[in-house]
Every structure is written in C-alpha cells, then in structure tokens.
PDB file of C-alpha atoms in Angstrom:
ATOM      1  CA  UNK Y   4      -8.983  15.859 -22.181  1.00 46.00           C
ATOM      2  CA  UNK Y   5      -7.165  16.267 -18.904  1.00 48.00           C
ATOM      3  CA  UNK Y   6      -8.993  16.172 -15.664  1.00 54.00           C
ATOM      4  CA  UNK Y   7      -9.037  18.964 -12.937  1.00 58.00           C
ATOM      5  CA  UNK Y   8      -9.058  16.270 -10.272  1.00 59.00           C
ATOM      6  CA  UNK Y   9      -5.300  15.770  -8.912  1.00 54.00           C
ATOM      7  CA  UNK Y  10      -5.886  12.062  -8.431  1.00 53.00           C
ATOM      8  CA  UNK Y  11      -7.262  11.574 -11.897  1.00 55.00           C
ATOM      9  CA  UNK Y  12      -4.470  13.570 -13.428  1.00 55.00           C
ATOM     10  CA  UNK Y  13      -1.939  11.429 -11.623  1.00 51.00           C
ATOM     11  CA  UNK Y  14      -3.757   8.227 -12.930  1.00 51.00           C
ATOM     12  CA  UNK Y  15      -3.668   9.661 -16.432  1.00 51.00           C
ATOM     13  CA  UNK Y  16      -0.095  10.477 -16.343  1.00 52.00           C
ATOM     14  CA  UNK Y  17       1.035   7.249 -14.744  1.00 49.00           C
ATOM     15  CA  UNK Y  18       0.469   5.186 -17.950  1.00 52.00           C
ATOM     16  CA  UNK Y  19       3.830   5.395 -19.703  1.00 55.00           C
ATOM     17  CA  UNK Y  20       3.285   2.910 -22.575  1.00 59.00           C
ATOM     18  CA  UNK Y  21       3.312   4.531 -26.003  1.00 61.00           C
ATOM     19  CA  UNK Y  22      -0.222   4.937 -27.404  1.00 59.00           C
ATOM     20  CA  UNK Y  23      -0.985   2.936 -30.589  1.00 65.00           C
ATOM     21  CA  UNK Y  24      -3.122   3.988 -33.572  1.00 71.00           C
ATOM     22  CA  UNK Y  25      -6.047   2.015 -34.868  1.00 71.00           C
ATOM     23  CA  UNK Y  26      -3.967   0.883 -37.893  1.00 74.00           C
ATOM     24  CA  UNK Y  27      -1.118  -0.336 -35.562  1.00 73.00           C
ATOM     25  CA  UNK Y  28      -3.434  -2.372 -33.449  1.00 69.00           C
ATOM     26  CA  UNK Y  29      -5.071  -4.024 -36.401  1.00 71.00           C
ATOM     27  CA  UNK Y  30      -1.583  -5.022 -37.923  1.00 73.00           C
ATOM     28  CA  UNK Y  31      -0.815  -7.079 -34.650  1.00 73.00           C
ATOM     29  CA  UNK Y  32      -1.502 -10.754 -35.110  1.00 70.00           C
ATOM     30  CA  UNK Y  33      -4.712 -12.228 -33.637  1.00 74.00           C
ATOM     31  CA  UNK Y  34      -4.140 -14.524 -30.745  1.00 67.00           C
ATOM     32  CA  UNK Y  35      -7.657 -15.778 -30.483  1.00 71.00           C
ATOM     33  CA  UNK Y  36     -11.270 -14.942 -31.035  1.00 74.00           C
ATOM     34  CA  UNK Y  37     -14.074 -15.303 -28.424  1.00 71.00           C
ATOM     35  CA  UNK Y  38     -13.851 -15.451 -24.783  1.00 67.00           C
ATOM     36  CA  UNK Y  39     -12.125 -18.319 -22.961  1.00 60.00           C
ATOM     37  CA  UNK Y  40     -11.268 -19.975 -26.187  1.00 58.00           C
ATOM     38  CA  UNK Y  41     -15.000 -20.984 -26.855  1.00 57.00           C
ATOM     39  CA  UNK Y  42     -15.700 -21.832 -30.532  1.00 60.00           C
ATOM     40  CA  UNK Y  43     -19.362 -22.210 -30.480  1.00 57.00           C
ATOM     41  CA  UNK Y  44     -22.339 -19.777 -29.866  1.00 54.00           C
ATOM     42  CA  UNK Y  45     -24.098 -22.310 -27.419  1.00 54.00           C
ATOM     43  CA  UNK Y  46     -22.148 -21.095 -24.393  1.00 53.00           C
ATOM     44  CA  UNK Y  47     -23.369 -17.668 -23.088  1.00 55.00           C
ATOM     45  CA  UNK Y  48     -19.812 -16.757 -22.013  1.00 58.00           C
ATOM     46  CA  UNK Y  49     -18.302 -17.385 -25.455  1.00 61.00           C
ATOM     47  CA  UNK Y  50     -18.768 -13.947 -27.006  1.00 67.00           C
ATOM     48  CA  UNK Y  51     -17.661 -14.532 -30.571  1.00 69.00           C
ATOM     49  CA  UNK Y  52     -17.135 -10.945 -31.420  1.00 75.00           C
ATOM     50  CA  UNK Y  53     -14.202 -10.551 -29.172  1.00 79.00           C
ATOM     51  CA  UNK Y  54     -10.787 -10.430 -30.830  1.00 78.00           C
ATOM     52  CA  UNK Y  55      -7.647 -10.669 -28.765  1.00 74.00           C
ATOM     53  CA  UNK Y  56      -4.413  -9.456 -30.497  1.00 73.00           C
ATOM     54  CA  UNK Y  57      -0.724 -10.055 -29.648  1.00 66.00           C
ATOM     55  CA  UNK Y  58       0.468  -6.991 -27.703  1.00 70.00           C
ATOM     56  CA  UNK Y  59       3.960  -5.722 -28.763  1.00 70.00           C
ATOM     57  CA  UNK Y  60       6.674  -5.956 -26.376  1.00 77.00           C
ATOM     58  CA  UNK Y  61       7.176  -2.220 -25.611  1.00 79.00           C
ATOM     59  CA  UNK Y  62       9.519  -0.626 -23.039  1.00 87.00           C
ATOM     60  CA  UNK Y  63       8.837   2.460 -21.250  1.00 90.00           C
ATOM     61  CA  UNK Y  64      10.964   5.644 -21.865  1.00 89.00           C
ATOM     62  CA  UNK Y  65      12.534   7.831 -19.340  1.00 89.00           C
ATOM     63  CA  UNK Y  66      11.536   9.522 -17.210  1.00 92.00           C
ATOM     64  CA  UNK Y  67       9.801   6.672 -15.460  1.00 94.00           C
ATOM     65  CA  UNK Y  68       8.262   8.901 -12.874  1.00 93.00           C
ATOM     66  CA  UNK Y  69       6.664   7.313  -9.871  1.00 93.00           C
ATOM     67  CA  UNK Y  70       3.330   5.986  -8.614  1.00 91.00           C
ATOM     68  CA  UNK Y  71       1.770   9.330  -8.887  1.00 85.00           C
ATOM     69  CA  UNK Y  72       2.844  10.101 -12.455  1.00 78.00           C
ATOM     70  CA  UNK Y  73       5.552  10.386 -15.030  1.00 71.00           C
ATOM     71  CA  UNK Y  74       5.894  13.889 -16.044  1.00 73.00           C
ATOM     72  CA  UNK Y  75       9.226  14.176 -14.606  1.00 88.00           C
ATOM     73  CA  UNK Y  76      11.901  11.887 -12.957  1.00 91.00           C
ATOM     74  CA  UNK Y  77      10.782  10.227  -9.915  1.00 93.00           C
ATOM     75  CA  UNK Y  78      11.297   7.377  -7.503  1.00 95.00           C
ATOM     76  CA  UNK Y  79      11.076   4.792 -10.286  1.00 96.00           C
ATOM     77  CA  UNK Y  80      14.058   6.428 -12.046  1.00 96.00           C
ATOM     78  CA  UNK Y  81      15.849   6.344  -8.700  1.00 97.00           C
ATOM     79  CA  UNK Y  82      15.354   2.621  -8.255  1.00 98.00           C
ATOM     80  CA  UNK Y  83      16.478   2.003 -11.920  1.00 97.00           C
ATOM     81  CA  UNK Y  84      19.541   4.233 -11.418  1.00 97.00           C
ATOM     82  CA  UNK Y  85      20.539   2.496  -8.180  1.00 98.00           C
ATOM     83  CA  UNK Y  86      20.048  -1.007  -9.552  1.00 98.00           C
ATOM     84  CA  UNK Y  87      22.073  -0.155 -12.496  1.00 97.00           C
ATOM     85  CA  UNK Y  88      24.877   1.262 -10.319  1.00 97.00           C
ATOM     86  CA  UNK Y  89      24.721  -1.592  -7.932  1.00 98.00           C
ATOM     87  CA  UNK Y  90      24.496  -4.464 -10.326  1.00 97.00           C
ATOM     88  CA  UNK Y  91      27.270  -4.506 -12.836  1.00 94.00           C
ATOM     89  CA  UNK Y  92      25.556  -6.751 -15.333  1.00 96.00           C
ATOM     90  CA  UNK Y  93      22.431  -4.703 -15.509  1.00 96.00           C
ATOM     91  CA  UNK Y  94      22.406  -4.125 -19.260  1.00 94.00           C
ATOM     92  CA  UNK Y  95      22.647  -7.931 -19.859  1.00 96.00           C
ATOM     93  CA  UNK Y  96      20.150  -8.791 -17.057  1.00 97.00           C
ATOM     94  CA  UNK Y  97      17.279  -6.490 -17.766  1.00 97.00           C
ATOM     95  CA  UNK Y  98      15.554  -6.949 -20.992  1.00 94.00           C
ATOM     96  CA  UNK Y  99      13.199  -4.096 -20.611  1.00 95.00           C
ATOM     97  CA  UNK Y 100      11.323  -1.884 -18.130  1.00 96.00           C
ATOM     98  CA  UNK Y 101       7.709  -1.289 -18.087  1.00 94.00           C
ATOM     99  CA  UNK Y 102       5.750   1.521 -16.293  1.00 93.00           C
ATOM    100  CA  UNK Y 103       2.067   1.136 -16.476  1.00 90.00           C
ATOM    101  CA  UNK Y 104      -0.711   2.485 -14.180  1.00 88.00           C
ATOM    102  CA  UNK Y 105       1.660   3.737 -11.595  1.00 91.00           C
ATOM    103  CA  UNK Y 106       3.711   0.488 -11.274  1.00 95.00           C
ATOM    104  CA  UNK Y 107       7.147  -0.431 -12.600  1.00 96.00           C
ATOM    105  CA  UNK Y 108       8.296  -3.992 -13.730  1.00 97.00           C
ATOM    106  CA  UNK Y 109      11.820  -5.040 -14.584  1.00 98.00           C
ATOM    107  CA  UNK Y 110      11.922  -7.851 -16.949  1.00 98.00           C
ATOM    108  CA  UNK Y 111      14.917  -9.839 -15.845  1.00 98.00           C
ATOM    109  CA  UNK Y 112      16.582 -12.759 -17.669  1.00 97.00           C
ATOM    110  CA  UNK Y 113      16.200 -15.937 -15.576  1.00 97.00           C
ATOM    111  CA  UNK Y 114      19.843 -16.583 -15.282  1.00 97.00           C
ATOM    112  CA  UNK Y 115      20.369 -13.276 -13.462  1.00 98.00           C
ATOM    113  CA  UNK Y 116      17.066 -13.358 -11.351  1.00 98.00           C
ATOM    114  CA  UNK Y 117      18.763 -14.651  -8.101  1.00 97.00           C
ATOM    115  CA  UNK Y 118      21.628 -12.037  -8.225  1.00 98.00           C
ATOM    116  CA  UNK Y 119      19.342  -9.141  -9.175  1.00 98.00           C
ATOM    117  CA  UNK Y 120      16.969  -9.984  -6.241  1.00 98.00           C
ATOM    118  CA  UNK Y 121      19.993 -10.304  -3.915  1.00 98.00           C
ATOM    119  CA  UNK Y 122      21.086  -6.858  -4.930  1.00 98.00           C
ATOM    120  CA  UNK Y 123      17.509  -5.368  -4.485  1.00 98.00           C
ATOM    121  CA  UNK Y 124      17.463  -6.719  -1.097  1.00 98.00           C
ATOM    122  CA  UNK Y 125      21.080  -5.841   0.099  1.00 98.00           C
ATOM    123  CA  UNK Y 126      21.912  -2.669  -1.541  1.00 98.00           C
ATOM    124  CA  UNK Y 127      21.262   0.175   1.156  1.00 97.00           C
ATOM    125  CA  UNK Y 128      19.740   2.592  -1.468  1.00 97.00           C
ATOM    126  CA  UNK Y 129      17.259  -0.184  -2.611  1.00 98.00           C
ATOM    127  CA  UNK Y 130      16.487  -2.286   0.461  1.00 98.00           C
ATOM    128  CA  UNK Y 131      13.692  -4.277  -0.879  1.00 98.00           C
ATOM    129  CA  UNK Y 132      13.712  -6.441   2.151  1.00 97.00           C
ATOM    130  CA  UNK Y 133      10.224  -8.229   1.545  1.00 97.00           C
ATOM    131  CA  UNK Y 134       8.992 -10.543  -1.187  1.00 98.00           C
ATOM    132  CA  UNK Y 135       5.215 -10.138  -0.703  1.00 96.00           C
ATOM    133  CA  UNK Y 136       4.298 -12.728  -3.470  1.00 96.00           C
ATOM    134  CA  UNK Y 137       5.362 -14.871  -6.323  1.00 98.00           C
ATOM    135  CA  UNK Y 138       2.770 -15.635  -9.000  1.00 97.00           C
ATOM    136  CA  UNK Y 139       2.711 -17.043 -12.555  1.00 97.00           C
ATOM    137  CA  UNK Y 140       1.238 -16.149 -15.927  1.00 96.00           C
ATOM    138  CA  UNK Y 141       0.774 -18.262 -19.072  1.00 96.00           C
ATOM    139  CA  UNK Y 142       0.946 -16.751 -22.537  1.00 91.00           C
ATOM    140  CA  UNK Y 143       0.681 -19.738 -24.972  1.00 89.00           C
ATOM    141  CA  UNK Y 144       1.368 -17.540 -28.079  1.00 83.00           C
ATOM    142  CA  UNK Y 145       4.463 -15.899 -26.594  1.00 88.00           C
ATOM    143  CA  UNK Y 146       6.863 -18.281 -28.297  1.00 88.00           C
ATOM    144  CA  UNK Y 147       9.970 -18.979 -26.237  1.00 93.00           C
ATOM    145  CA  UNK Y 148       8.540 -17.133 -23.221  1.00 95.00           C
ATOM    146  CA  UNK Y 149       5.248 -18.847 -22.506  1.00 96.00           C
ATOM    147  CA  UNK Y 150       5.492 -18.860 -18.889  1.00 97.00           C
ATOM    148  CA  UNK Y 151       6.231 -15.829 -16.641  1.00 98.00           C
ATOM    149  CA  UNK Y 152       7.266 -15.830 -13.084  1.00 98.00           C
ATOM    150  CA  UNK Y 153       6.213 -12.489 -11.338  1.00 98.00           C
ATOM    151  CA  UNK Y 154       7.951 -11.476  -8.152  1.00 98.00           C
ATOM    152  CA  UNK Y 155       6.526  -8.591  -6.098  1.00 98.00           C
ATOM    153  CA  UNK Y 156       9.032  -6.665  -3.750  1.00 98.00           C
ATOM    154  CA  UNK Y 157       8.383  -4.130  -1.067  1.00 98.00           C
ATOM    155  CA  UNK Y 158      10.961  -1.958   0.540  1.00 98.00           C
ATOM    156  CA  UNK Y 159       9.825  -1.190   3.959  1.00 97.00           C
ATOM    157  CA  UNK Y 160      12.788   1.137   4.566  1.00 97.00           C
ATOM    158  CA  UNK Y 161      11.922   3.438   1.613  1.00 97.00           C
ATOM    159  CA  UNK Y 162       8.147   2.548   1.173  1.00 96.00           C
ATOM    160  CA  UNK Y 163       8.492   1.421  -2.374  1.00 97.00           C
ATOM    161  CA  UNK Y 164       7.078  -1.343  -4.489  1.00 97.00           C
ATOM    162  CA  UNK Y 165       8.562  -2.903  -7.646  1.00 98.00           C
ATOM    163  CA  UNK Y 166       7.907  -6.015  -9.728  1.00 98.00           C
ATOM    164  CA  UNK Y 167      10.560  -8.442 -11.221  1.00 98.00           C
ATOM    165  CA  UNK Y 168       9.359 -10.678 -14.028  1.00 98.00           C
ATOM    166  CA  UNK Y 169      11.237 -13.532 -15.489  1.00 98.00           C
ATOM    167  CA  UNK Y 170      10.154 -15.832 -18.541  1.00 97.00           C
ATOM    168  CA  UNK Y 171      10.911 -19.376 -19.490  1.00 97.00           C
ATOM    169  CA  UNK Y 172       9.657 -21.575 -22.365  1.00 96.00           C
ATOM    170  CA  UNK Y 173       7.217 -24.404 -22.073  1.00 95.00           C
ATOM    171  CA  UNK Y 174       9.957 -26.778 -23.363  1.00 95.00           C
ATOM    172  CA  UNK Y 175      12.334 -25.737 -20.356  1.00 97.00           C
ATOM    173  CA  UNK Y 176      10.005 -24.342 -17.502  1.00 97.00           C
ATOM    174  CA  UNK Y 177      12.826 -23.704 -15.115  1.00 98.00           C
ATOM    175  CA  UNK Y 178      13.548 -20.436 -13.169  1.00 98.00           C
ATOM    176  CA  UNK Y 179      15.923 -20.033 -10.090  1.00 98.00           C
ATOM    177  CA  UNK Y 180      14.084 -20.213  -6.700  1.00 98.00           C
ATOM    178  CA  UNK Y 181      14.297 -17.097  -4.667  1.00 98.00           C
ATOM    179  CA  UNK Y 182      13.885 -18.840  -1.372  1.00 98.00           C
ATOM    180  CA  UNK Y 183      17.744 -18.451  -0.527  1.00 97.00           C
ATOM    181  CA  UNK Y 184      17.093 -14.662  -0.780  1.00 98.00           C
ATOM    182  CA  UNK Y 185      13.546 -14.320   0.407  1.00 98.00           C
ATOM    183  CA  UNK Y 186      12.584 -17.479   2.524  1.00 97.00           C
ATOM    184  CA  UNK Y 187       8.756 -16.208   2.536  1.00 95.00           C
ATOM    185  CA  UNK Y 188       8.617 -17.087  -1.262  1.00 97.00           C
ATOM    186  CA  UNK Y 189       8.748 -20.886  -0.371  1.00 97.00           C
ATOM    187  CA  UNK Y 190       4.987 -21.380  -0.511  1.00 96.00           C
ATOM    188  CA  UNK Y 191       4.308 -18.848  -3.224  1.00 97.00           C
ATOM    189  CA  UNK Y 192       6.708 -20.719  -5.572  1.00 98.00           C
ATOM    190  CA  UNK Y 193       5.046 -24.057  -4.695  1.00 97.00           C
ATOM    191  CA  UNK Y 194       1.581 -22.605  -5.596  1.00 97.00           C
ATOM    192  CA  UNK Y 195       2.923 -21.261  -8.909  1.00 98.00           C
ATOM    193  CA  UNK Y 196       4.540 -24.544  -9.598  1.00 97.00           C
ATOM    194  CA  UNK Y 197       1.307 -26.358  -8.763  1.00 97.00           C
ATOM    195  CA  UNK Y 198      -0.924 -24.175 -11.063  1.00 96.00           C
ATOM    196  CA  UNK Y 199       1.380 -23.244 -13.844  1.00 97.00           C
ATOM    197  CA  UNK Y 200       4.128 -25.978 -13.829  1.00 96.00           C
ATOM    198  CA  UNK Y 201       7.024 -23.445 -13.521  1.00 98.00           C
ATOM    199  CA  UNK Y 202       9.929 -25.546 -11.908  1.00 97.00           C
ATOM    200  CA  UNK Y 203      11.915 -23.318  -9.290  1.00 98.00           C
ATOM    201  CA  UNK Y 204      15.533 -24.706  -9.234  1.00 97.00           C
ATOM    202  CA  UNK Y 205      16.918 -24.849  -5.797  1.00 97.00           C
ATOM    203  CA  UNK Y 206      13.630 -24.889  -3.948  1.00 97.00           C
ATOM    204  CA  UNK Y 207      13.854 -26.834  -0.691  1.00 96.00           C
ATOM    205  CA  UNK Y 208      10.614 -28.858  -1.267  1.00 95.00           C
ATOM    206  CA  UNK Y 209       8.884 -28.250  -4.598  1.00 96.00           C
ATOM    207  CA  UNK Y 210       5.603 -30.068  -4.251  1.00 94.00           C
ATOM    208  CA  UNK Y 211       1.916 -29.451  -4.844  1.00 95.00           C
ATOM    209  CA  UNK Y 212       0.266 -27.158  -2.390  1.00 94.00           C
ATOM    210  CA  UNK Y 213      -3.284 -26.623  -3.593  1.00 93.00           C
ATOM    211  CA  UNK Y 214      -4.079 -29.727  -5.705  1.00 91.00           C
ATOM    212  CA  UNK Y 215      -3.875 -33.282  -4.664  1.00 88.00           C
ATOM    213  CA  UNK Y 216      -0.470 -34.943  -5.047  1.00 87.00           C
ATOM    214  CA  UNK Y 217      -1.827 -37.318  -7.761  1.00 85.00           C
ATOM    215  CA  UNK Y 218      -3.372 -34.476  -9.876  1.00 85.00           C
ATOM    216  CA  UNK Y 219      -2.360 -34.405 -13.476  1.00 83.00           C
ATOM    217  CA  UNK Y 220      -1.709 -31.079 -15.161  1.00 88.00           C
ATOM    218  CA  UNK Y 221      -1.588 -27.434 -13.996  1.00 93.00           C
ATOM    219  CA  UNK Y 222      -5.077 -25.962 -13.925  1.00 90.00           C
ATOM    220  CA  UNK Y 223      -4.314 -22.240 -14.338  1.00 93.00           C
ATOM    221  CA  UNK Y 224      -2.591 -22.692 -17.730  1.00 93.00           C
ATOM    222  CA  UNK Y 225      -4.329 -21.293 -20.710  1.00 89.00           C
ATOM    223  CA  UNK Y 226      -4.102 -24.798 -22.516  1.00 84.00           C
ATOM    224  CA  UNK Y 227      -5.716 -26.624 -19.557  1.00 82.00           C
ATOM    225  CA  UNK Y 228      -9.100 -28.126 -20.751  1.00 72.00           C
ATOM    226  CA  UNK Y 229     -12.118 -26.293 -19.570  1.00 68.00           C
ATOM    227  CA  UNK Y 230     -13.987 -29.513 -19.242  1.00 63.00           C
ATOM    228  CA  UNK Y 231     -15.186 -32.633 -21.175  1.00 60.00           C
ATOM    229  CA  UNK Y 232     -12.042 -34.451 -20.694  1.00 56.00           C
ATOM    230  CA  UNK Y 233     -11.929 -37.079 -18.042  1.00 49.00           C
ATOM    231  CA  UNK Y 234     -10.066 -35.960 -15.001  1.00 55.00           C
ATOM    232  CA  UNK Y 235      -7.926 -38.551 -13.510  1.00 55.00           C
ATOM    233  CA  UNK Y 236      -9.054 -37.968 -10.129  1.00 63.00           C
ATOM    234  CA  UNK Y 237     -11.835 -40.069  -8.592  1.00 68.00           C
ATOM    235  CA  UNK Y 238     -13.600 -40.314 -11.817  1.00 68.00           C
ATOM    236  CA  UNK Y 239     -14.812 -36.680 -12.014  1.00 71.00           C
ATOM    237  CA  UNK Y 240     -15.821 -35.475 -15.463  1.00 71.00           C
ATOM    238  CA  UNK Y 241     -17.067 -31.877 -16.415  1.00 66.00           C
ATOM    239  CA  UNK Y 242     -18.892 -31.338 -19.827  1.00 65.00           C
ATOM    240  CA  UNK Y 243     -17.295 -28.961 -22.270  1.00 62.00           C
ATOM    241  CA  UNK Y 244     -18.689 -25.308 -22.386  1.00 59.00           C
ATOM    242  CA  UNK Y 245     -20.759 -25.931 -25.589  1.00 59.00           C
ATOM    243  CA  UNK Y 246     -22.664 -28.836 -23.880  1.00 65.00           C
ATOM    244  CA  UNK Y 247     -23.510 -26.894 -20.761  1.00 61.00           C
ATOM    245  CA  UNK Y 248     -26.757 -25.412 -20.073  1.00 63.00           C
ATOM    246  CA  UNK Y 249     -27.484 -22.467 -22.507  1.00 61.00           C
ATOM    247  CA  UNK Y 250     -29.974 -19.508 -22.322  1.00 58.00           C
ATOM    248  CA  UNK Y 251     -30.295 -18.807 -25.975  1.00 54.00           C
TER     249      UNK Y 251
END
C-alpha cells in the first residue's frame, strides 16, 4: 500500500532491487544459522532461529532515478550516462549497478578502479572531487570476491553522492590505491588494511593505524575469532561466547 506522505512515497520508490518471492528466497543457499556464528544456546546473543541466506547478485534496471525515487530517469541515470560516455571501457569496467534505498553503487573491476575514479573526478559533467571515505566489507561465502573495498564519492559541484565498490579474493587481497587520485583516502585505506587485510597497491605508507604494529590478524573480518583464542599481545585472552556469562 502506497503512503500519502511524499517522503514515505519517495523512500518506497527508491528501492530498485527486484522483489523476490518466498520460494525464491528459500532456494538461496544458507550462509549460516544463528547470530555471530554462535553454535550453542548458552550465549544470549546467539539466537539459533536466525537463518542467513546468500543474496543473489542482482543489478538494478533503468531508470535508476535519483535519491528521491526511481519512477523515471533522474540524476543517477545522468551519472551513469556521463561515466559511460567519458570512460571508453565502461562495459568492461562496471560489472553491475545497484540502486537501493536512494543510493547508487557502481561495482567496478579492480583493474579499472583507478582510472574510473580519475574519470569521476576530472570529467566536468561528473566532478566528484572529494572522496569522503574508504571502507571494507568481508563476505566469507562470496567465493572469489570475499573482500570488498567501498569508496564513497561526493561531487561538491553538482551536490551528488555515489559509491564505487571493488572486490578481491582472500587469496589475492590486492586493490589499487586511490591516493594518487584522492589524497584524502590515505588514512582511510590504512584503516581498511588494518581491519580487513586489503592491500592497497601504490599506497605511500600502508601500515596499521588502529591496532598495534605487532597485532596478528585483521579484527573486522568475519572469520576473526570472537574469543577463546590466545591473543598474541600482552598475553590477553577472552573466553569464547559459549563460556561467557549466561542469563538462561
């Protein structure tokens, strides 16, 4: 049922991902059961009835619309059209485009990421002159693309925001550094390297920025132990979730 409130209508229309039936969702493979990977009922946070399934890699269909909705072509379509016009290898570089909740993401192959970012910055019709952040995501079940590097771009000239996302496998966790294009991404890439282990090739000083220099592992990866494993730093040790205090 559509809302009479203009803001709510815009929010409802902003989601461009195709809806799925219950049968389609049930056919998707199960990634894990329970919260935070807990396998026992002793931990109050390990809700065992939760089932996480592998979401299909869908791509939004035209028109992309804009932040306020997608009923007709909007600023997201303009950005996509201008990028396709300005970057001759657009078809090879961009795997898919996702519009969801009033935001647009271009999934860019890592070998094209640097030049796509340079085009986004320098093309007058795009002019995304600011990188507001670089972050990471870890999907252990996404075979061949377990690590995602997410770049947030802002056009001050046109007052627009887009997201670039590049993936790399656990076995080869390398993504080109965007420091030559956006110098402000320097510390953001260091933080993502520190927490997720993504190696940004070409970074001027890729070292840890949050964890101590002698820390082992990357603590925001999904396969990083929650506790119970001796931490190789000053002898600290945290019990596993099923041995912590329970209220049941």
